[in-house]
Amino acid sequence: FMHTRSCGKYDPPPAKYGGRHTVTLIPGDGIGPELLNHVKEVFRFCCVPVDFEVVHVNSAVETEDDINNAITAIRRNGVALKGNIETKHTMAPSVKSRNNLLRTSLDLYANVMHCQSLPGVQTRHKNIDIMIIRENTEGEYSNLEHENVSGVVESLKIITRTNSLRIAEYAFQLAREKGRKRVTAVHKANIMKLGDGLFLQCCREVASDYPDLTFDSMIVDNTTMQLVSKPQQFDVMVMPNLYGNVVSNVCAGLVGGPGLVPGANYGRDYAVFETATRNTGKSIAGKNIANPTAMLLASCMMLDHLKLYDYASMIRNAILSTMNETRLHTADLGGQGTTSEVVQSIMRVIQTTAS
Amino acid sequence: MAGTAWRSAILNLLKQWGLSLYGKDKIKAQEVSQVVGALKKESLQPRTFTRGIHTVTLIPGDGIGPEISTAVMKIFEVAKAPIQWEERNVTAIQGPGGKWMIPPDAKESMDRNKIGLKGPLKTPIAAGHPSMNLLLRKTFDLYANVRPCASIEGYQTPYTDVNLVTIRENTEGEYSGIEHVIVDGVVQSIKLITEQASQRIAEYAFEYAKNNQRASVTAVHKANIMRMSDGLFLRTCREAAEKHKDVKFNEMYLDTVCLNMVQDPSQFDVLVMPNLYGDILSDLCAGLIGGLGVTPSGNIGANGVAIFESVHGTAPDIAGKDMANPTALLLSAVMMLRHMGLHGHAQKIETACFDVIRDKKALTKDLGGNSKCSEFTDAICQRVRELV
């Protein structure tokens, strides 16, 4: 079994209703709702031919009806934009993470994150340009836990050949398409010899089909050490689920924080866009201080996915202009701007560019 | 302490200070208060006590191990630290029944001395025996790996305000080594979390915080995804926090910790976590302060055993060429002195080491200089003499 669907041959779901696309919108908790409202505002302002079908998911209830509705809506529309749904771990362990359920049900096997240093943002490291491709459905997030003996819990980490080949194939395809030179597999195969060993082996197999790209591997603890001292050495990185969590958060922190980086979850048939670090941001919710950049850039990625490239570039350029030239920053970047001020600035830039 | 215990403790201390209650060496009132002060400060633990000298098992290790151990011994001698070294080799041998174990004289020495200092050990690939570090861990039940990470003033990294400690559970978790091939192409690795091990590490974390004047303990977990396993770990940490109300406790997701660590490491104090997260985070923090060549580390075991070690590799390419950097082993030895309550000597040696690094006149190659290991060591010895 070899997954051969190339990123370029993708056909977005047809814009059946008057040439307009319908996209599922899941507000989530914390800062999700307000940021997605801003996305809707910007889209309306730019007359983007996208209609949002809003599906609310209540994280406080135990039943899975809400999340199942959301999943059905995404199956119908093919594309979604979401905020993070909170996981209350005061509830029983059988109440699984809603975000995880969504990813596994829709088989969104690849989580893609592009970390780039932005000239307008002050950071300790410069010139970072890393693409992180993280396996999104199995590994440590398999939700298989049991307590056979009281006080002894076993959690299963599952690695399969199929999924490892699939994610490796995705990584190399993407690297080739974007003109990147090197793919690094991150693992801990010296300790988890069978599990991560299988992952590494699959990566090597796929690498042999891409002689134009250099392939190497690095152990995860060394990777984090290298990332904080010399992050410029990394190009494209591919890894299983948990290491992906660590590495993507480290990289997001290196380029300026959770408010800046968008993330995408791709499956064979569906795509869901969100912020890369998936924070709920409960402590800053409703205060108009959250950074809208990550969510807005995620919506641009969604527009690219729907092949509405012109709208995507227009909005993206306006965002980057506000970030790098006007330098209007929110509190997380050390600035004084409010969320609405930043969004207004972006819309002003769009207006002046369009006229 | 009971009356007789106080009496023998006082008499021991007097002997250590070369004083006596009788005869021409009769002590003065001032010396009495010195003794009482020393009693209050220094924790009297059962150690090998030969006229106040502590015996420590030294495992030089492989590669650059012997040279950096010699450097540390030299510096300790100049600092007049009351340490006597007992060198042992821990290359695995096969015992009766074919089971791999460390040489019995090494085990006996460690069991007697309780404190050990270890250099880097090489793990031969096809030797048939498990990694030496794993063997040591199992033999002495080294359940806690402690790594204090503090920015070194003379060694510039992009992060200047790091001052945290990572405490990692070292026996179970994701490194339990239990893996199976379910069917061809599907592998399952088991992460084991037990209440007992979690309790032990949580207790140790709070004790460490108290003994080292640290303000807060943060539990790092992923209980939103691994509900039962990390949930159990978190619950035991909360229970331990209840028993130690004087230390602040909070919990943070692993991803949030990673995110915040690279943006503002100064917000973290003591971090406690299961095995895998600990492995990644402790190396991340080592990277923040300059790498494994300058990071100390200690392993705490059951029965009062503690082995302090340098966590870098054996560096076979520079072994024997007098190019190695002994800082990691030296700082681990300083950690060992603090663990034993010899704060004065620890402070002296640590200050000397940091001063030499800050001066930048005699740095080894990995620190950016051109000096030999022996020159670096001599510079530190010189500084120690000045500080005495």
Short mmCIF file of C-alpha atoms in Angstrom, two decimals, chain A residues 87-270:
data_model
loop_
_atom_site.label_atom_id
_atom_site.label_comp_id
_atom_site.label_asym_id
_atom_site.label_seq_id
_atom_site.Cartn_x
_atom_site.Cartn_y
_atom_site.Cartn_z
CA THR A 87 -10.51 19.00 27.33
CA LYS A 88 -11.63 19.06 30.92
CA HIS A 89 -9.69 16.41 32.71
CA THR A 90 -11.89 16.55 35.75
CA MET A 91 -14.23 14.42 33.70
CA ALA A 92 -13.87 10.65 33.47
CA PRO A 93 -11.03 9.32 31.31
CA SER A 94 -13.59 7.80 28.95
CA VAL A 95 -14.50 11.34 27.83
CA LYS A 96 -11.86 11.66 25.14
CA SER A 97 -10.34 14.83 23.74
CA ARG A 98 -12.76 16.23 21.17
CA ASN A 99 -9.99 17.58 19.01
CA ASN A 100 -8.37 14.16 18.91
CA LEU A 101 -11.68 12.49 18.03
CA LEU A 102 -12.10 14.87 15.14
CA ARG A 103 -8.63 14.17 13.81
CA THR A 104 -8.89 10.41 14.03
CA SER A 105 -12.45 10.12 12.70
CA LEU A 106 -11.65 12.17 9.64
CA ASP A 107 -8.25 10.48 9.33
CA LEU A 108 -6.41 13.80 9.13
CA TYR A 109 -3.10 12.07 9.14
CA ALA A 110 -0.73 14.95 8.43
CA ASN A 111 -0.30 18.00 10.62
CA VAL A 112 1.71 20.60 8.76
CA MET A 113 3.28 23.66 10.29
CA HIS A 114 5.57 26.16 8.66
CA CYS A 115 7.69 28.19 11.08
CA GLN A 116 9.30 31.23 9.60
CA SER A 117 11.09 34.09 11.28
CA LEU A 118 9.21 37.30 10.63
CA PRO A 119 11.30 40.46 10.24
CA GLY A 120 8.95 42.51 12.35
CA VAL A 121 9.10 40.23 15.37
CA GLN A 122 11.90 40.36 17.94
CA THR A 123 13.25 36.89 18.70
CA ARG A 124 16.48 35.43 20.04
CA HIS A 125 17.10 33.42 16.87
CA LYS A 126 16.87 34.71 13.31
CA ASN A 127 16.47 33.16 9.89
CA ILE A 128 14.41 30.20 10.94
CA ASP A 129 12.50 28.40 8.18
CA ILE A 130 11.35 24.98 9.25
CA MET A 131 8.47 22.85 7.96
CA ILE A 132 7.21 20.35 10.48
CA ILE A 133 5.17 17.38 9.37
CA ARG A 134 3.73 15.46 12.24
CA GLU A 135 1.84 12.18 12.17
CA ASN A 136 -1.57 13.14 13.49
CA THR A 137 -3.61 10.03 14.22
CA GLU A 138 -1.66 7.33 16.02
CA GLY A 139 1.44 7.08 18.17
CA GLU A 140 0.98 8.12 21.76
CA TYR A 141 -2.40 9.65 21.01
CA SER A 142 -4.09 6.34 20.35
CA ASN A 143 -6.33 6.70 23.43
CA LEU A 144 -5.71 3.13 24.46
CA GLU A 145 -5.19 3.00 28.19
CA HIS A 146 -6.11 0.51 30.86
CA GLU A 147 -5.55 -0.15 34.52
CA ASN A 148 -5.28 -3.91 34.96
CA VAL A 149 -3.95 -3.69 38.49
CA SER A 150 -4.95 -0.86 40.78
CA GLY A 151 -2.27 1.78 40.73
CA VAL A 152 -0.62 0.53 37.55
CA VAL A 153 -1.68 2.18 34.30
CA GLU A 154 -0.58 1.13 30.86
CA SER A 155 -0.84 3.48 27.92
CA LEU A 156 -0.30 2.06 24.48
CA LYS A 157 1.66 3.81 21.77
CA ILE A 158 0.83 2.32 18.40
CA ILE A 159 3.06 2.70 15.36
CA THR A 160 1.97 1.12 12.11
CA ARG A 161 3.81 0.60 8.88
CA THR A 162 0.90 1.95 6.84
CA ASN A 163 0.67 5.26 8.66
CA SER A 164 4.41 5.72 8.90
CA LEU A 165 4.82 5.17 5.17
CA ARG A 166 1.92 7.50 4.52
CA ILE A 167 3.31 10.36 6.57
CA ALA A 168 6.82 9.88 5.20
CA GLU A 169 5.44 9.95 1.66
CA TYR A 170 3.53 13.13 2.47
CA ALA A 171 6.64 14.75 3.91
CA PHE A 172 8.86 13.97 0.97
CA GLN A 173 6.20 14.98 -1.56
CA LEU A 174 5.69 18.30 0.19
CA ALA A 175 9.44 18.89 0.46
CA ARG A 176 9.91 18.30 -3.24
CA GLU A 177 6.95 20.48 -4.16
CA LYS A 178 8.17 23.39 -2.06
CA GLY A 179 11.73 23.07 -3.32
CA ARG A 180 13.22 22.09 0.02
CA LYS A 181 16.50 20.21 0.26
CA ARG A 182 16.58 18.12 3.39
CA VAL A 183 14.20 15.98 5.40
CA THR A 184 15.05 15.04 8.99
CA ALA A 185 13.21 12.27 10.82
CA VAL A 186 12.91 12.80 14.57
CA HIS A 187 12.67 9.67 16.71
CA LYS A 188 13.78 7.83 19.83
CA ALA A 189 14.61 4.52 18.23
CA ASN A 190 17.57 3.88 20.54
CA ILE A 191 15.08 3.34 23.37
CA MET A 192 11.84 2.40 21.61
CA LYS A 193 13.56 0.07 19.22
CA LEU A 194 10.51 -1.57 17.69
CA GLY A 195 8.10 1.35 17.61
CA ASP A 196 10.26 4.25 16.53
CA GLY A 197 12.51 1.78 14.77
CA LEU A 198 9.62 0.94 12.46
CA PHE A 199 8.91 4.61 11.87
CA LEU A 200 12.53 5.29 10.99
CA GLN A 201 12.69 2.31 8.68
CA CYS A 202 9.61 3.51 6.79
CA CYS A 203 11.12 6.97 6.41
CA ARG A 204 14.31 5.45 5.01
CA GLU A 205 12.32 3.37 2.53
CA VAL A 206 10.44 6.39 1.23
CA ALA A 207 13.66 8.43 1.16
CA SER A 208 15.17 6.02 -1.33
CA ASP A 209 12.48 7.07 -3.83
CA TYR A 210 13.53 10.71 -3.54
CA PRO A 211 17.24 10.80 -4.36
CA ASP A 212 17.06 14.55 -4.97
CA LEU A 213 16.37 15.13 -1.29
CA THR A 214 18.82 14.52 1.55
CA PHE A 215 17.49 12.41 4.38
CA ASP A 216 18.87 12.20 7.89
CA SER A 217 17.57 11.37 11.33
CA MET A 218 18.04 12.78 14.80
CA ILE A 219 17.07 11.64 18.27
CA VAL A 220 14.39 13.84 19.80
CA ASP A 221 16.33 15.04 22.84
CA ASN A 222 19.28 16.06 20.69
CA THR A 223 16.80 17.72 18.33
CA THR A 224 15.42 19.99 21.04
CA MET A 225 18.94 20.86 22.13
CA GLN A 226 19.89 21.76 18.57
CA LEU A 227 16.69 23.72 18.08
CA VAL A 228 17.48 26.08 20.94
CA SER A 229 21.07 26.60 19.93
CA LYS A 230 21.12 26.38 16.12
CA PRO A 231 17.62 26.18 14.65
CA GLN A 232 18.81 27.35 11.24
CA GLN A 233 20.19 23.90 10.46
CA PHE A 234 16.73 22.36 10.06
CA ASP A 235 14.74 22.31 6.84
CA VAL A 236 11.86 19.82 6.79
CA MET A 237 11.19 17.59 9.77
CA VAL A 238 8.94 14.54 9.96
CA MET A 239 8.01 12.73 13.16
CA PRO A 240 5.46 10.71 15.10
CA ASN A 241 2.71 12.34 17.13
CA LEU A 242 4.16 13.19 20.54
CA TYR A 243 7.55 14.38 19.36
CA GLY A 244 5.64 16.47 16.86
CA ASN A 245 3.83 18.11 19.76
CA VAL A 246 7.10 18.99 21.47
CA VAL A 247 9.01 20.09 18.39
CA SER A 248 6.18 22.17 16.95
CA ASN A 249 5.74 24.03 20.22
CA VAL A 250 9.47 24.64 20.54
CA CYS A 251 9.62 25.98 16.98
CA ALA A 252 6.55 28.16 17.48
CA GLY A 253 8.20 29.62 20.57
CA LEU A 254 11.41 30.26 18.63
CA VAL A 255 9.71 32.34 15.92
CA GLY A 256 7.67 34.45 18.29
CA GLY A 257 4.95 32.53 20.06
CA PRO A 258 1.60 30.80 19.69
CA GLY A 259 -0.09 33.81 18.20
CA LEU A 260 1.86 33.74 14.97
CA VAL A 261 1.93 30.31 13.42
CA PRO A 262 -0.95 28.69 11.51
CA GLY A 263 -1.39 24.95 11.28
CA ALA A 264 -3.16 22.60 8.93
CA ASN A 265 -4.43 19.04 9.31
CA TYR A 266 -4.69 17.19 6.03
CA GLY A 267 -6.35 13.90 5.30
CA ARG A 268 -7.02 12.21 2.01
CA ASP A 269 -10.47 13.73 1.68
CA TYR A 270 -10.68 16.47 4.30
#
